[in-house]
């Protein structure tokens, strides 16, 4: 957990920090500027809150009550891990006069449990089951902000956007569907300012990960016994897992299997030729020979013809990234992305798929502005020369090493070789960068 996500550094004076935050909050709500002491995650949340029309004197509204709340909770996926939440956090909440809360992906509180006296105090600000605590409704708060940014977050005192919530401190972490990566909601601990310790945030984050592991164990497998697992990210030779077997494929067989996995309806020989070969001189005989070898390798009945298609379900790792990205689970998508798709492949269709996947993910990372996710991309082999990502990282984490690396990249980009490469419009797909963005193309040694 980075310092940017921790509300109060060890050794800091909480009383002085509260005073500084109150002054900063007053400045923002009156003139619209965020003073320097405010953490970036909070400043960005304040801006989103203001854009959503949240007022500092607002209050949460109760959206679900009675039978509607009970029915919704009973059917919600997080109901299956409530015993785990109570086991891991219930005693901590009761002993520390805190509250354990769980919300859905829309920020609606489903469960609020803990110290009775603390619950009565929380009732006064509608921190109750059925109330909506999304950022768009009540501004910056740990459960609502955690689901908004898909990151663990701690909110201390006057970092809360609504004034009536500022006597409280909370820490929350999102919980994801282990199969799709979709955000299901968040688990939260709310109480006094003693929760501002970094250990509170780490504890809640660990509980969320434990819940995801428990959901993975409880969920019935949706994968048929004959499903092929295809790993082609970050490797030139794909690996396919079949029942009882694990195969490493040649580069050409890797390309064919990736393409067929994208087209369950099948591809004709001519379509495969166009997708695989840039040279028009390659004959259908060459392709048929490759397909015959692949059929023998996979075993009987898995590769059909007229059109060429796979007869078993396929779960490619690239599709997992796409599915999580489409669901808005950016952190889970980034974790599943282990590198460009078949990075050395020059097959036209593979190049397009590789560039589209990398560009979609990096565009989302730049827009999301999470310093950890940007740093992971920038320090990966495929992102080390990605100027736009380094610029985005420097904007949210302007440390000396980051600024120095960005300066070096921009100097290379403005050098004669860099200008020539930029004019050439190379996307870096052949070298595995996998996107049409601004990547430095180094001259050969």
Coordinates of C-alpha atoms in Angstrom, one line a residue, residues 63-411:
X63 CA -32.9 3.6 -0.9
X64 CA -33.7 0.1 0.4
X65 CA -35.8 -0.8 3.4
X66 CA -37.6 -3.7 4.9
X67 CA -38.4 -6.6 2.7
X68 CA -36.7 -5.0 -0.4
X69 CA -33.5 -4.7 1.5
X70 CA -33.7 -8.3 2.9
X71 CA -34.4 -9.8 -0.5
X72 CA -31.6 -7.8 -2.2
X73 CA -29.1 -8.8 0.5
X74 CA -30.1 -12.5 0.3
X75 CA -29.4 -12.6 -3.4
X76 CA -26.2 -10.5 -3.4
X77 CA -23.0 -12.4 -4.0
X78 CA -21.3 -10.8 -0.9
X79 CA -23.9 -12.5 1.3
X80 CA -21.8 -15.7 0.9
X81 CA -18.8 -14.1 2.5
X82 CA -20.5 -12.2 5.3
X83 CA -19.6 -15.0 7.8
X84 CA -16.0 -14.4 6.8
X85 CA -16.2 -10.7 7.2
X86 CA -17.7 -11.2 10.7
X87 CA -15.0 -13.6 11.6
X88 CA -12.1 -11.4 10.5
X89 CA -13.5 -8.0 11.2
X90 CA -16.4 -8.4 13.7
X91 CA -14.2 -8.8 16.8
X92 CA -12.0 -5.9 15.7
X93 CA -15.0 -3.7 15.2
X94 CA -16.6 -4.6 18.5
X95 CA -13.4 -4.3 20.6
X96 CA -12.5 -0.9 19.0
X97 CA -16.0 0.5 19.0
X98 CA -15.9 0.5 15.2
X99 CA -18.4 -0.5 12.6
X100 CA -18.1 -3.2 10.0
X101 CA -20.0 -2.2 6.8
X102 CA -20.4 -3.8 3.4
X103 CA -21.7 -2.1 0.3
X104 CA -22.6 -3.1 -3.2
X105 CA -21.0 -1.9 -6.4
X106 CA -23.3 1.2 -6.4
X107 CA -22.2 2.2 -2.9
X108 CA -25.5 1.1 -1.2
X109 CA -24.8 -0.2 2.3
X110 CA -26.1 -3.7 2.7
X111 CA -24.8 -4.5 6.2
X112 CA -23.7 -2.2 9.1
X113 CA -22.7 -4.1 12.2
X114 CA -20.6 -3.4 15.3
X115 CA -20.5 -1.5 18.6
X116 CA -24.1 -0.6 19.5
X117 CA -23.2 2.9 20.8
X118 CA -21.2 3.6 17.6
X119 CA -24.2 2.4 15.5
X120 CA -26.5 4.8 17.2
X121 CA -24.1 7.7 16.4
X122 CA -23.8 6.5 12.8
X123 CA -27.6 6.5 12.5
X124 CA -27.5 10.2 12.8
X125 CA -25.7 10.5 9.4
X126 CA -27.8 7.7 7.8
X127 CA -24.8 5.3 7.8
X128 CA -27.4 2.5 7.9
X129 CA -28.3 -0.6 5.8
X130 CA -30.1 0.5 2.7
X131 CA -28.5 3.9 2.5
X132 CA -26.6 5.0 -0.6
X133 CA -23.0 6.1 0.1
X134 CA -21.8 6.4 -3.4
X135 CA -19.5 9.3 -4.3
X136 CA -22.1 10.8 -6.5
X137 CA -24.6 10.9 -3.6
X138 CA -22.5 11.8 -0.6
X139 CA -19.1 12.7 -1.9
X140 CA -15.8 11.4 -0.6
X141 CA -16.1 8.4 1.8
X142 CA -14.2 5.1 2.0
X143 CA -16.8 2.6 0.8
X144 CA -18.1 4.9 -2.0
X145 CA -14.7 6.0 -3.1
X146 CA -13.3 2.5 -3.0
X147 CA -15.8 1.2 -5.5
X148 CA -15.5 4.4 -7.6
X149 CA -11.7 4.1 -8.0
X150 CA -11.5 0.3 -7.6
X151 CA -8.7 0.6 -5.0
X152 CA -8.4 0.3 -1.2
X153 CA -8.8 3.8 0.3
X154 CA -8.7 5.4 3.7
X155 CA -10.6 8.6 4.4
X156 CA -9.6 10.6 7.5
X157 CA -11.7 13.3 9.2
X158 CA -12.2 16.4 7.0
X159 CA -11.1 14.4 4.0
X160 CA -14.8 13.4 3.9
X161 CA -16.7 15.7 1.5
X162 CA -19.8 16.1 3.7
X163 CA -19.3 18.0 6.9
X164 CA -21.4 15.8 9.1
X165 CA -19.2 12.8 8.3
X166 CA -15.9 14.6 9.2
X167 CA -15.8 13.4 12.8
X168 CA -15.3 9.8 11.4
X169 CA -12.5 7.9 9.8
X170 CA -13.0 4.9 7.6
X171 CA -11.0 2.4 5.4
X172 CA -12.5 0.3 2.7
X173 CA -11.4 -2.1 -0.1
X174 CA -13.3 -3.3 -3.1
X175 CA -14.2 -7.0 -3.5
X176 CA -14.2 -8.5 -7.0
X177 CA -15.9 -11.4 -8.6
X178 CA -12.9 -13.9 -8.9
X179 CA -14.1 -15.1 -12.3
X180 CA -14.9 -11.9 -14.1
X181 CA -12.9 -9.3 -12.1
X182 CA -16.1 -7.2 -11.8
X183 CA -16.4 -5.1 -8.6
X184 CA -19.1 -6.6 -6.4
X185 CA -18.9 -4.0 -3.7
X186 CA -16.6 -3.1 -0.8
X187 CA -15.9 -4.0 2.8
X188 CA -15.4 -1.1 5.2
X189 CA -14.4 -0.4 8.8
X190 CA -15.7 2.9 10.2
X191 CA -15.0 4.6 13.5
X192 CA -12.8 7.1 15.2
X193 CA -9.6 8.7 14.1
X194 CA -7.6 5.8 15.5
X195 CA -8.4 4.0 12.3
X196 CA -6.1 6.4 10.4
X197 CA -3.2 4.0 11.0
X198 CA -1.8 2.4 7.8
X199 CA -2.4 -1.0 9.4
X200 CA -6.2 -0.4 9.2
X201 CA -6.0 0.0 5.5
X202 CA -3.8 -3.0 5.0
X203 CA -6.1 -5.1 7.2
X204 CA -9.2 -4.3 5.3
X205 CA -7.4 -4.9 2.0
X206 CA -6.3 -8.3 3.2
X207 CA -9.9 -9.2 4.3
X208 CA -11.2 -8.2 0.8
X209 CA -8.6 -10.5 -0.8
X210 CA -9.6 -13.3 1.6
X211 CA -13.2 -12.8 0.6
X212 CA -12.3 -13.1 -3.1
X213 CA -10.5 -16.3 -2.4
X214 CA -13.5 -17.6 -0.5
X215 CA -15.8 -16.7 -3.4
X216 CA -13.5 -18.6 -5.8
X217 CA -13.8 -21.7 -3.7
X218 CA -17.6 -21.4 -3.2
X219 CA -18.4 -20.7 -6.9
X220 CA -19.1 -23.8 -9.0
X221 CA -16.7 -24.2 -11.9
X222 CA -18.3 -22.8 -15.1
X223 CA -15.6 -24.3 -17.2
X224 CA -16.5 -27.5 -19.0
X225 CA -14.1 -30.4 -18.6
X226 CA -12.9 -30.1 -22.2
X227 CA -12.3 -26.3 -22.1
X228 CA -9.0 -25.2 -23.5
X229 CA -7.0 -22.7 -21.5
X230 CA -4.9 -20.6 -23.8
X231 CA -2.1 -18.4 -22.5
X232 CA -0.6 -16.1 -25.2
X233 CA 0.1 -12.9 -23.3
X234 CA 3.8 -12.0 -22.9
X235 CA 5.0 -15.1 -24.7
X236 CA 6.0 -15.9 -28.3
X237 CA 4.9 -19.5 -28.0
X238 CA 1.5 -20.0 -26.5
X239 CA 0.7 -22.6 -24.0
X240 CA -2.6 -24.5 -24.1
X241 CA -4.0 -26.6 -21.3
X242 CA -6.3 -29.5 -22.2
X243 CA -7.7 -32.1 -19.8
X244 CA -4.7 -34.0 -18.5
X245 CA -2.2 -32.3 -20.9
X246 CA -0.2 -29.0 -21.2
X247 CA 1.2 -28.2 -24.6
X248 CA 3.6 -25.5 -25.8
X249 CA 2.8 -24.5 -29.3
X250 CA 5.0 -23.3 -32.2
X251 CA 4.7 -19.7 -33.1
X252 CA 2.5 -20.4 -36.1
X253 CA 0.3 -22.8 -34.2
X254 CA 0.0 -20.2 -31.5
X255 CA -1.2 -17.7 -34.0
X256 CA -3.7 -20.1 -35.5
X257 CA -5.1 -21.1 -32.1
X258 CA -5.5 -17.5 -31.0
X259 CA -7.4 -16.6 -34.1
X260 CA -9.7 -19.6 -34.0
X261 CA -10.4 -18.8 -30.3
X262 CA -11.6 -15.4 -31.4
X263 CA -13.9 -16.9 -34.0
X264 CA -15.8 -19.8 -32.6
X265 CA -18.0 -19.8 -35.7
X266 CA -14.8 -20.7 -37.7
X267 CA -12.7 -19.2 -40.4
X268 CA -12.3 -20.3 -44.0
X269 CA -8.9 -21.2 -45.4
X270 CA -8.8 -17.9 -47.3
X271 CA -9.7 -15.9 -44.2
X272 CA -6.9 -17.6 -42.2
X273 CA -4.4 -17.0 -45.0
X274 CA -5.2 -13.2 -44.9
X275 CA -5.1 -13.2 -41.2
X276 CA -1.8 -15.0 -40.8
X277 CA 0.4 -14.0 -43.8
X278 CA 1.4 -10.6 -45.0
X279 CA 3.0 -12.1 -48.1
X280 CA 0.6 -13.0 -50.9
X281 CA 3.0 -15.7 -52.1
X282 CA 2.1 -18.1 -49.3
X283 CA -0.1 -20.9 -50.7
X284 CA -3.1 -22.7 -49.2
X285 CA -1.0 -25.9 -49.2
X286 CA 1.3 -24.4 -46.6
X287 CA -1.6 -23.4 -44.4
X288 CA -3.2 -26.9 -44.7
X289 CA 0.0 -28.5 -43.7
X290 CA 0.2 -26.3 -40.6
X291 CA -3.4 -27.1 -39.7
X292 CA -2.8 -30.8 -40.1
X293 CA 0.1 -30.7 -37.7
X294 CA -1.9 -28.7 -35.2
X295 CA -4.8 -31.2 -35.5
X296 CA -2.5 -34.1 -34.6
X297 CA -1.0 -32.2 -31.7
X298 CA -4.3 -31.2 -30.2
X299 CA -5.7 -34.7 -30.6
X300 CA -8.8 -36.1 -32.3
X301 CA -12.0 -34.1 -32.6
X302 CA -10.7 -30.7 -31.4
X303 CA -10.0 -29.0 -34.7
X304 CA -12.7 -29.2 -37.4
X305 CA -12.6 -28.0 -41.0
X306 CA -14.9 -26.3 -43.5
X307 CA -14.7 -23.9 -41.9
X308 CA -11.7 -24.4 -39.6
X309 CA -12.9 -24.1 -36.0
X310 CA -12.3 -25.5 -32.5
X311 CA -14.9 -27.9 -31.2
X312 CA -14.2 -27.2 -27.5
X313 CA -14.7 -24.0 -25.5
X314 CA -11.7 -21.8 -25.2
X315 CA -10.6 -19.4 -22.4
X316 CA -7.8 -17.2 -23.7
X317 CA -6.0 -15.0 -21.2
X318 CA -6.4 -12.1 -23.6
X319 CA -10.2 -12.4 -23.4
X320 CA -10.0 -12.4 -19.6
X321 CA -8.3 -9.0 -19.8
X322 CA -10.8 -7.7 -22.2
X323 CA -13.8 -8.9 -20.1
X324 CA -12.4 -7.3 -17.0
X325 CA -11.7 -4.1 -18.8
X326 CA -15.2 -4.0 -20.3
X327 CA -16.6 -4.6 -16.8
X328 CA -14.7 -1.6 -15.4
X329 CA -12.4 -3.8 -13.3
X330 CA -9.2 -2.0 -14.2
X331 CA -7.1 -3.3 -11.4
X332 CA -8.1 -6.9 -12.2
X333 CA -7.5 -6.3 -15.9
X334 CA -4.0 -4.9 -15.3
X335 CA -3.2 -7.9 -13.1
X336 CA -4.2 -10.3 -15.7
X337 CA -2.2 -8.6 -18.5
X338 CA 1.2 -10.3 -18.4
X339 CA 2.5 -8.8 -21.6
X340 CA 1.6 -8.1 -25.2
X341 CA -0.2 -10.8 -27.2
X342 CA 2.4 -13.0 -29.0
X343 CA 4.8 -10.1 -29.0
X344 CA 7.0 -11.3 -31.9
X345 CA 4.2 -12.2 -34.2
X346 CA 3.9 -10.3 -37.5
X347 CA 0.7 -12.0 -38.5
X348 CA -1.6 -9.0 -39.6
X349 CA -4.6 -10.1 -37.5
X350 CA -2.4 -10.8 -34.4
X351 CA -0.8 -7.4 -34.7
X352 CA -4.2 -5.8 -34.8
X353 CA -5.4 -7.7 -31.8
X354 CA -2.2 -7.0 -29.8
X355 CA -2.4 -3.3 -30.5
X356 CA -6.1 -3.1 -29.7
X357 CA -5.7 -4.8 -26.4
X358 CA -2.7 -2.9 -25.2
X359 CA -4.1 0.4 -26.4
X360 CA -7.4 -0.2 -24.6
X361 CA -5.7 -1.0 -21.3
X362 CA -3.1 1.7 -21.4
X363 CA -5.7 4.3 -22.3
X364 CA -7.8 3.3 -19.3
X365 CA -4.7 3.4 -17.1
X366 CA -3.9 6.9 -18.2
X367 CA -7.5 8.1 -17.7
X368 CA -7.7 6.4 -14.3
X369 CA -4.5 8.1 -13.0
X370 CA -3.8 5.5 -10.4
X371 CA -0.1 5.9 -9.5
X372 CA 0.5 2.2 -8.7
X373 CA -1.1 0.9 -11.9
X374 CA 0.7 3.4 -14.0
X375 CA 4.0 2.6 -12.3
X376 CA 3.5 -1.1 -13.0
X377 CA 3.0 -0.4 -16.7
X378 CA 5.8 2.1 -17.0
X379 CA 8.3 -0.3 -15.3
X380 CA 7.3 -3.3 -17.4
X381 CA 9.3 -4.2 -20.5
X382 CA 6.4 -3.1 -22.7
X383 CA 6.0 0.2 -21.0
X384 CA 9.6 1.4 -20.3
X385 CA 9.6 3.6 -23.4
X386 CA 5.9 4.6 -23.3
X387 CA 6.2 8.4 -23.0
X388 CA 2.5 9.1 -22.5
X389 CA 2.3 6.7 -19.5
X390 CA 5.5 8.2 -18.0
X391 CA 3.9 11.7 -18.4
X392 CA 0.7 10.5 -16.7
X393 CA 2.8 8.9 -13.9
X394 CA 4.8 12.1 -13.4
X395 CA 1.6 14.0 -13.0
X396 CA 0.4 11.9 -10.1
X397 CA 3.7 10.7 -8.7
X398 CA 6.3 13.4 -9.4
X399 CA 9.2 11.8 -7.7
X400 CA 12.8 12.5 -8.8
X401 CA 13.3 9.1 -10.5
X402 CA 10.1 9.4 -12.4
X403 CA 10.8 13.0 -13.5
X404 CA 14.3 12.0 -14.5
X405 CA 13.1 9.0 -16.6
X406 CA 10.5 11.2 -18.3
X407 CA 13.1 13.9 -19.1
X408 CA 15.4 11.2 -20.7
X409 CA 12.5 9.8 -22.8
X410 CA 11.5 13.3 -24.0
X411 CA 15.1 14.1 -24.8

